[in-house]
XYZ file of N, CA and C in Angstrom:
561
model
N -0.432 44.838 59.300
C 0.163 43.787 59.304
C 1.348 44.224 59.680
N 1.735 43.004 60.376
C 3.325 43.065 60.817
C 4.341 43.113 59.945
N 5.699 43.298 59.841
C 6.784 43.362 58.897
C 6.910 41.733 58.737
N 6.757 41.143 59.356
C 7.528 39.266 58.921
C 5.912 39.077 57.799
N 4.876 39.611 57.866
C 3.753 38.959 57.091
C 3.505 40.060 55.825
N 3.955 41.102 56.075
C 3.956 42.012 54.615
C 5.017 41.420 54.147
N 6.343 41.376 54.250
C 7.551 41.026 53.638
C 7.405 39.641 52.827
N 6.567 38.862 53.877
C 6.183 37.389 52.872
C 5.134 37.568 51.664
N 4.095 38.523 52.208
C 2.872 38.783 51.017
C 3.823 39.239 49.724
N 4.592 40.320 50.128
C 5.344 41.379 48.650
C 6.208 39.985 48.691
N 6.671 39.252 48.872
C 7.583 38.469 48.125
C 6.585 37.179 47.421
N 5.500 36.562 47.983
C 5.106 35.371 47.065
C 4.682 36.554 46.131
N 3.870 37.872 46.230
C 2.678 38.552 45.153
C 4.119 38.803 43.998
N 5.174 39.086 44.402
C 6.297 39.366 43.582
C 6.589 37.971 42.583
N 6.833 36.951 43.340
C 6.994 35.579 42.558
C 5.917 35.045 41.624
N 4.528 35.674 42.063
C 3.912 35.148 41.379
C 3.404 36.016 40.107
N 3.774 37.127 40.597
C 3.006 38.056 39.337
C 4.512 37.966 38.166
N 5.670 37.810 38.782
C 6.704 37.575 37.831
C 6.503 36.272 37.312
N 5.684 35.459 37.312
C 5.463 33.948 36.666
C 3.877 34.095 36.005
N 3.214 35.076 36.147
C 2.318 34.969 35.838
C 2.428 35.863 34.807
N 3.237 36.780 34.666
C 3.117 38.054 33.546
C 4.006 37.481 32.194
N 4.830 36.649 32.716
C 5.528 36.361 31.848
C 4.728 34.861 30.918
N 5.170 34.528 29.515
C 4.503 33.410 29.232
C 5.639 31.753 29.465
N 6.522 32.242 30.328
C 7.268 30.657 30.793
C 5.988 29.577 32.151
N 5.655 28.848 31.185
C 4.489 28.079 32.021
C 5.529 27.267 32.459
N 6.707 26.973 31.758
C 7.646 25.918 32.607
C 7.756 26.323 34.241
N 7.750 27.820 34.091
C 8.658 28.501 34.957
C 7.116 28.047 36.647
N 6.221 28.964 35.842
C 4.702 28.857 36.815
C 5.146 27.134 37.142
N 4.793 26.257 36.480
C 4.616 24.827 37.193
C 5.907 24.147 38.381
N 6.685 25.049 37.769
C 8.056 24.923 38.935
C 7.603 25.573 40.130
N 6.756 26.423 40.595
C 6.661 27.077 41.571
C 5.428 26.617 42.028
N 3.890 26.286 41.519
C 3.197 25.398 41.565
C 3.462 24.454 42.314
N 4.748 23.503 41.637
C 4.874 22.073 42.077
C 5.935 22.049 43.055
N 6.176 23.106 43.390
C 7.234 23.209 44.616
C 5.478 23.116 46.010
N 4.657 23.558 45.782
C 3.625 23.525 46.593
C 2.889 22.229 46.515
N 2.552 22.186 45.760
C 1.252 21.254 45.359
C 1.619 19.925 44.108
N 2.022 18.661 44.486
C 1.772 17.559 43.364
C 0.883 17.960 41.867
N -0.513 18.250 42.593
C -1.280 18.316 41.640
C -1.751 20.118 41.276
N -1.678 20.173 39.722
C -1.840 21.619 39.937
C -3.127 22.240 39.668
N -4.278 21.077 39.740
C -5.370 21.520 39.783
C -5.762 21.939 41.288
N -5.467 20.931 42.108
C -5.294 21.310 43.663
C -4.406 22.444 44.050
N -3.425 22.874 43.470
C -2.679 23.813 43.909
C -3.668 25.106 43.295
N -4.159 25.400 42.340
C -5.611 26.206 41.980
C -6.178 26.171 42.739
N -6.844 24.945 43.674
C -8.210 25.471 44.320
C -7.314 26.254 45.534
N -6.201 25.617 46.422
C -5.619 26.171 47.478
C -5.365 27.394 46.947
N -5.017 27.855 45.927
C -4.508 29.327 45.646
C -5.576 30.226 45.653
N -6.611 29.749 44.935
C -7.855 30.631 45.403
C -8.941 30.338 46.598
N -8.282 29.997 47.129
C -9.053 29.870 48.762
C -8.204 30.794 49.532
N -6.821 30.820 49.751
C -5.997 31.419 50.477
C -5.913 32.910 49.977
N -6.143 33.571 51.442
C -5.433 35.043 51.136
C -4.474 35.367 50.813
N -3.426 34.421 51.405
C -1.598 34.963 51.661
C -1.492 35.674 52.847
N -2.196 35.742 53.944
C -2.440 36.926 54.839
C -1.501 36.580 56.215
N -1.179 34.892 55.647
C -0.344 34.089 56.510
C 0.903 33.648 56.283
N 2.725 33.718 56.900
C 3.088 32.358 56.023
C 3.126 31.342 55.763
N 3.352 30.956 54.712
C 3.176 29.677 54.167
C 4.495 28.478 54.194
N 4.206 27.084 54.684
C 5.429 26.656 54.256
C 4.781 25.175 53.606
N 5.768 24.599 53.007
C 5.218 23.296 52.472
C 5.424 22.276 53.051
N 4.891 21.191 52.585
C 4.830 19.715 53.564
C 6.435 19.373 52.971
N 6.789 19.596 51.969
C 8.604 19.104 52.238
C 9.102 20.295 53.235
N 8.623 21.161 53.381
C 9.159 22.326 54.517
C 9.374 21.598 55.279
N 7.942 20.994 56.194
C 7.796 20.728 57.072
C 8.214 19.088 57.673
N 8.560 18.808 56.611
C 9.123 16.793 56.847
C 10.864 17.785 57.125
N 10.956 18.878 56.764
C 12.395 18.681 57.039
C 12.523 19.286 58.511
N 11.521 20.256 58.862
C 11.703 20.195 60.077
C 11.581 19.297 61.231
N 11.370 18.054 60.829
C 10.924 16.890 62.080
C 11.830 16.518 62.925
N 13.413 17.104 62.479
C 14.893 17.030 63.440
C 14.783 18.424 64.328
N 14.017 19.554 63.935
C 13.782 20.765 64.467
C 13.413 21.226 65.590
N 13.056 21.940 66.063
C 11.868 22.240 67.423
C 10.905 23.414 66.697
N 10.049 22.448 66.897
C 8.895 23.448 66.191
C 7.479 22.826 67.144
N 6.105 23.540 66.800
C 4.702 22.985 67.459
C 4.223 22.763 66.103
N 3.079 21.633 66.032
C 2.576 21.596 64.888
C 0.990 21.388 65.893
N 0.100 22.061 65.001
C -1.221 22.365 65.578
C -2.084 22.063 64.396
N -3.149 21.124 64.956
C -4.165 20.761 64.028
C -5.521 21.513 64.290
N -5.834 22.087 62.980
C -6.911 23.166 63.266
C -8.062 22.468 62.709
N -8.380 21.407 62.604
C -9.687 20.761 61.690
C -10.372 20.717 62.986
N -11.465 19.881 62.697
C -12.541 19.383 63.612
C -11.830 18.185 64.506
N -12.437 18.201 65.668
C -12.013 17.056 66.590
C -12.330 15.500 65.933
N -13.378 15.096 64.900
C -13.672 13.733 64.644
C -13.118 13.834 63.615
N -12.259 15.210 62.924
C -11.622 14.662 62.281
C -9.841 14.269 62.740
N -9.173 14.833 63.253
C -8.278 14.678 64.173
C -8.356 13.233 64.934
N -9.616 12.916 65.295
C -9.641 11.696 66.017
C -9.310 10.486 65.025
N -9.539 10.520 63.650
C -9.406 9.346 63.152
C -8.032 9.793 62.428
N -7.451 10.772 62.019
C -5.990 10.766 61.769
C -5.118 11.964 61.982
N -4.056 12.001 62.276
C -3.340 13.544 62.097
C -2.094 13.143 61.874
N -1.218 14.271 62.115
C -0.149 14.568 61.293
C 0.352 13.734 62.740
N 2.028 13.260 62.568
C 2.771 12.807 64.054
C 3.038 14.027 64.477
N 2.968 13.831 66.179
C 3.099 15.038 66.513
C 2.392 16.366 66.757
N 0.839 15.949 66.192
C 0.248 17.579 66.184
C -0.245 17.677 67.745
N -1.082 18.349 68.226
C -1.700 18.974 69.211
C -3.325 19.470 68.289
N -4.482 18.775 69.031
C -5.684 19.281 68.377
C -5.665 20.793 69.169
N -6.248 21.556 68.200
C -6.643 23.200 68.814
C -7.698 23.682 68.314
N -8.340 22.905 67.250
C -9.405 23.027 66.422
C -9.901 24.451 65.178
N -11.022 24.464 65.358
C -11.203 25.829 64.191
C -12.141 26.436 64.644
N -13.793 25.846 64.841
C -14.369 26.456 65.032
C -14.781 27.492 66.686
N -14.099 26.700 67.586
C -14.246 27.240 69.031
C -12.935 27.618 69.160
N -11.931 28.447 68.331
C -10.365 28.066 68.686
C -10.552 29.512 69.202
N -9.597 29.310 70.210
C -9.739 30.777 71.336
C -7.634 30.350 71.555
N -7.052 31.798 71.332
C -5.566 31.632 71.737
C -5.602 31.263 73.198
N -6.379 31.418 74.067
C -6.209 31.428 75.481
C -5.727 30.193 75.680
N -6.334 29.153 74.559
C -6.490 27.646 74.452
C -5.239 27.085 74.044
N -3.960 27.952 74.241
C -2.619 27.642 73.343
C -2.260 26.794 74.469
N -1.214 25.627 74.392
C -0.858 24.771 74.984
C 0.547 25.886 75.556
N -0.016 25.856 77.384
C 1.161 26.669 77.709
C 2.450 26.751 77.641
N 3.293 25.182 77.143
C 4.259 25.170 76.857
C 4.750 25.687 75.351
N 3.670 26.487 74.887
C 4.481 27.090 73.378
C 4.600 28.074 74.056
N 5.789 29.229 74.038
C 5.694 30.472 74.116
C 5.518 31.229 72.395
N 5.837 32.641 72.804
C 5.756 33.261 71.754
C 6.147 33.323 70.680
N 8.194 32.866 71.016
C 8.928 32.915 70.101
C 8.981 31.273 69.540
N 8.177 30.901 69.680
C 8.372 29.249 69.378
C 8.045 29.307 67.527
N 8.600 28.357 66.879
C 7.946 27.975 65.471
C 6.847 27.215 65.703
N 5.913 27.894 64.945
C 4.495 27.011 64.869
C 4.426 26.468 63.848
N 3.620 25.573 63.389
C 3.168 24.979 61.926
C 2.019 24.346 62.476
N 0.928 25.442 61.569
C -0.620 24.734 61.385
C -1.361 24.135 60.561
N -2.363 23.195 60.338
C -2.587 22.757 59.346
C -4.033 22.301 59.755
N -4.977 22.598 58.337
C -6.073 21.726 58.528
C -6.337 20.677 57.384
N -7.488 20.737 56.565
C -7.350 19.890 55.196
C -6.573 20.317 54.254
N -6.623 21.669 53.863
C -6.037 21.850 52.890
C -5.424 23.153 53.141
N -5.787 24.325 54.053
C -4.918 24.922 54.632
C -5.506 26.568 54.736
N -6.711 26.456 54.810
C -8.262 27.633 54.803
C -8.258 27.808 56.194
N -8.701 26.632 56.862
C -8.463 27.062 57.886
C -7.806 27.479 59.055
N -6.901 26.533 58.650
C -5.304 26.983 59.659
C -5.358 27.988 59.248
N -4.993 28.699 57.743
C -5.064 30.326 57.488
C -5.340 31.286 58.353
N -6.671 31.258 58.676
C -7.281 31.802 59.864
C -6.836 31.671 61.468
N -6.869 30.160 61.501
C -5.786 30.202 62.884
C -4.619 30.340 63.090
N -3.806 30.626 61.530
C -2.447 31.178 62.157
C -2.222 32.559 62.105
N -3.308 33.379 61.494
C -3.546 35.122 61.641
C -3.817 35.033 63.207
N -4.762 34.067 63.554
C -5.149 34.992 65.471
C -3.960 34.523 65.738
N -3.108 33.244 65.880
C -1.716 33.229 66.506
C -0.713 34.693 66.408
N -0.891 35.072 65.307
C 0.017 36.035 64.718
C -0.408 37.263 65.201
N -1.969 37.420 65.227
C -2.220 38.553 65.978
C -2.485 38.641 67.565
N -2.035 37.587 68.039
C -1.772 37.209 69.644
C -0.367 37.243 70.089
N 0.621 37.738 68.844
C 2.069 37.827 69.353
C 2.793 36.650 69.180
N 2.015 35.778 68.509
C 3.204 34.522 68.036
C 3.669 34.959 66.087
N 4.762 35.672 66.494
C 5.326 35.870 65.158
C 6.197 34.660 64.110
N 6.227 33.709 65.254
C 6.956 32.508 64.162
C 5.830 31.762 63.471
N 4.627 31.628 63.596
C 3.404 30.510 63.386
C 3.482 30.827 61.680
N 3.006 29.608 61.213
C 3.178 29.355 59.579
C 1.661 28.539 59.622
N 1.275 28.414 57.900
C -0.074 28.075 57.854
C 0.843 26.958 56.656
N 0.230 25.470 56.682
C 0.880 24.198 56.094
C 0.098 24.148 54.338
N 0.649 24.794 53.600
C 0.114 24.815 52.343
C -0.535 23.329 51.760
N -1.999 23.545 51.598
C -2.036 22.022 51.100
C -2.160 21.332 52.277
N -2.057 21.433 53.462
C -2.760 21.117 54.582
C -2.278 19.312 54.578
N -3.430 18.527 55.587
C -2.895 17.063 55.401
C -3.058 16.349 54.269
N -4.059 16.521 53.471
C -4.119 16.291 51.832
C -3.111 16.495 51.488
N -1.977 17.027 51.175
C -1.257 17.286 50.268
C 0.212 16.105 50.978
N -0.175 16.408 52.411
C 0.978 15.797 53.199
C 0.627 13.836 52.687
N -0.394 13.891 52.745
C -0.820 12.680 52.813
C -0.314 12.376 50.545
N -0.626 13.373 50.231
C -0.505 12.634 48.844
C 0.949 12.771 48.337
N 2.022 12.774 49.470
C 3.632 13.159 49.212
C 4.126 12.073 50.229
N 3.031 10.695 50.222
C 3.147 9.617 51.155
C 3.386 9.623 52.760
N 3.570 10.622 52.987
C 3.993 10.826 54.505
C 2.807 10.174 55.339
N 3.317 10.058 56.672
C 2.525 9.318 57.706
C 1.550 10.359 58.283
N 0.090 9.531 58.628
C -0.294 10.012 59.711
C -0.937 8.808 60.760
N -1.101 9.402 61.991
C -1.019 8.942 62.799
C -2.665 8.505 63.491
N -3.113 7.909 64.615
C -4.165 7.989 65.368
C -3.801 8.503 66.686
N -4.923 8.911 67.960
C -4.534 8.991 68.762
C -3.444 8.137 70.104
N -3.178 7.234 69.401
C -2.407 6.138 69.914
C -0.594 6.301 69.457
N -0.516 6.990 68.563
C 0.435 7.099 67.749
C 0.761 6.017 66.934
N -0.164 5.929 66.555
C 0.196 4.207 65.285
C 0.139 4.689 64.150
N 0.723 4.116 63.070
C 0.104 4.656 62.092
C -1.109 4.100 61.302
N -1.756 5.101 60.431
C -2.955 4.607 59.845
C -2.596 4.869 58.210
N -3.948 4.597 58.195
C -4.519 4.939 56.812
C -5.868 5.753 56.060
N -6.510 5.772 57.256
C -7.705 6.241 57.339
C -7.704 7.624 57.697
N -8.017 8.565 56.788
C -8.176 9.988 56.858
C -9.198 11.054 56.525
N -10.070 11.108 57.694
C -11.275 12.236 57.964
C -11.014 13.040 56.870
N -11.611 13.397 55.334
C -11.650 14.193 54.428
C -12.775 15.297 54.991
N -13.732 15.073 55.879
C -14.516 16.267 56.206
C -16.006 16.132 55.196
N -15.965 16.167 53.727
C -16.983 15.553 53.364
C -16.336 15.077 52.130
N -17.792 14.033 51.325
C -17.390 13.534 50.586
C -16.842 13.852 49.334
N -17.250 15.419 49.469
C -16.606 16.334 48.067
C -15.357 16.502 48.234
N -14.756 16.703 49.217
C -13.313 17.058 49.425
C -12.500 15.514 49.046
N -12.811 14.377 49.146
C -12.090 13.015 48.955
C -11.424 13.362 47.807
N -11.829 13.721 46.526
C -11.400 13.911 45.193
C -9.854 14.499 45.728
N -9.544 15.252 46.215
C -8.197 16.006 46.562
C -7.132 15.308 46.632
N -7.304 13.560 47.332
C -6.472 12.843 48.077
C -6.323 12.100 46.995
N -4.678 11.896 46.535
C -4.434 11.755 45.431
C -3.124 10.284 45.477
N -3.979 9.437 46.776
C -2.534 8.493 47.004
C -3.725 7.283 47.487
N -3.186 6.241 46.765
C -4.345 4.807 46.912
C -3.763 4.218 48.503
N -2.782 4.829 48.521
C -2.656 3.633 49.869
C -3.505 4.227 51.054
N -4.404 5.760 51.122
C -4.961 6.032 52.188
C -6.780 6.104 51.943
N -7.851 5.446 52.560
C -8.722 5.311 52.401
C -9.362 6.663 53.174
N -10.675 7.191 52.119
C -10.593 8.778 53.001
C -12.189 8.123 53.090
N -12.372 8.936 54.466
C -13.751 8.980 55.122
C -14.014 10.522 55.767
N -15.414 10.203 56.248
C -16.353 11.622 55.949
C -17.123 11.456 56.996
N -17.606 12.942 57.744
C -18.332 12.836 58.659
C -19.599 13.744 57.776
N -19.466 14.209 56.823
C -20.382 15.155 56.266
C -20.688 14.490 54.555
N -21.945 14.066 54.323
C -21.936 13.934 52.896
C -22.362 14.908 51.963
């Protein structure tokens, strides 16, 4: 692992160990709530991720909207087609290849990768880091946490929409915002 990733993992491990070794439930909740509004959703994501790639929160990403970064969608195209984060570029997951990275993204660029919850995007973020894109980050909680915080999603015409493809019915329960209508491709 490169120095940046190793340092991040050590930092997260120390912070998590510090909270979980103490009986300080309030501090643990504050740590979790920074990443997710729903503690159960946090626990699900926390169990799924290996933390092998740096993560950013949806609030971090929201604060970057005035900065310079590239936002990559690692979901399947039918998910992206229904809705995605404003400014996102589709890169997919199943057929991802670093040779397909848009040519305007150089190795020094800040890159945020997201999927539904952060699992698929963690793999893509790691592939980017391995390919020399050292400022690549995984969006913790993905598009689900984005909409749970009432941030907008758009269609291919950059029009704000309320439909969100959650891939399958079982994942729809993690979208806690009644403003958004969940649709899925797989039962």
